[in-house]
XYZ file of C-alpha atoms in Angstrom:
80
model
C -51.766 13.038 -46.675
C -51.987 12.906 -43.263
C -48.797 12.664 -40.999
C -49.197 8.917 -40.049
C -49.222 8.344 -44.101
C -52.218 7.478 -44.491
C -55.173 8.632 -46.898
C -58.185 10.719 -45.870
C -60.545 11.030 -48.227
C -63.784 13.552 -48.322
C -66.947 14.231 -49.756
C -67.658 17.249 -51.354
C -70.582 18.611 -53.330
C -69.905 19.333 -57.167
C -68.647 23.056 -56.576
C -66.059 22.034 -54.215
C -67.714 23.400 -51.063
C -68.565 20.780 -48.238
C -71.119 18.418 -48.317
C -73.680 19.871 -46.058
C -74.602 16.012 -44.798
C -71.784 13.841 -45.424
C -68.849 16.793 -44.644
C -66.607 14.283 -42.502
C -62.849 12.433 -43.042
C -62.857 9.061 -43.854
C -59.852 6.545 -44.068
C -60.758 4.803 -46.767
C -61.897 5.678 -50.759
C -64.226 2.847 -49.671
C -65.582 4.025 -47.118
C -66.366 7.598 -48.552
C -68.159 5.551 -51.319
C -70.314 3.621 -49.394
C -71.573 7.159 -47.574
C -71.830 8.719 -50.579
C -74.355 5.634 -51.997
C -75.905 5.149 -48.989
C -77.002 8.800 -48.861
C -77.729 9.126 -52.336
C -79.945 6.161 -52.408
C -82.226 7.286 -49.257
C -82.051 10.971 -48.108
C -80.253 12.402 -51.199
C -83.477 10.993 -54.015
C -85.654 14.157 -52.222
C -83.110 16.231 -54.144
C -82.541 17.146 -57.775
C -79.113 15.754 -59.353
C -77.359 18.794 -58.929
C -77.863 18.856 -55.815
C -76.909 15.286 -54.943
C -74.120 15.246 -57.081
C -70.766 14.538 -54.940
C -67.037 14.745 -55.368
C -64.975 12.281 -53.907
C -61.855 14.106 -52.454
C -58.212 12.661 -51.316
C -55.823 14.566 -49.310
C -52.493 15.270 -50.970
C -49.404 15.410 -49.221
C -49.070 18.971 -49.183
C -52.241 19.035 -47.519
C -54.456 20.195 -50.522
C -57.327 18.278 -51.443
C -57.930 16.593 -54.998
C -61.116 15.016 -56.779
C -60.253 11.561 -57.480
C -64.485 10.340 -58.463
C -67.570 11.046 -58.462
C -69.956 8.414 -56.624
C -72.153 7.099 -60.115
C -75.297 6.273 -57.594
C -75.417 10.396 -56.738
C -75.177 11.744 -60.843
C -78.341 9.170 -61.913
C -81.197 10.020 -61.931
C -84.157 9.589 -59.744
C -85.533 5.873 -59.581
C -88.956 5.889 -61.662
């Protein structure tokens, strides 16, 4: 956690590395959600579920990072 005390949460892909799109803090688990949808539903579809898959990260307050989710709308597949 951050020194103000607040949460940052991230987006990572599914074997922890960054997101190559959505790699960026956000301040809320809300807000990392709705990027996660929002890319999965429109850029991400050109890709196979693997590779949209996404972790949702929080920041711990010993400054590691832990997978709290994983964004349903990435791990479905494509829309027929």
């Amino acid at each position: 956690m951050p020194e103000s005390g607040r949460c940052m949460y991230r987006l990572v892909a599914l074997d922890g590395s960054p997101h190559p799109v959505l790699d960026t803090p956000y301040d809320s688990r809300e807000a990392a959600e709705a990027a996660a949808q929002s890319w999965c539903t429109g850029q991400g579809m050109a890709f196979g579920v693997g590779q949209r898959g996404i972790a949702l990260e929080v920041r711990t307050r010993s400054g590691a990072w832990r997978t709290v989710g994983y964004p349903l709308s990435c791990l479905r597949g494509a829309r027929p």
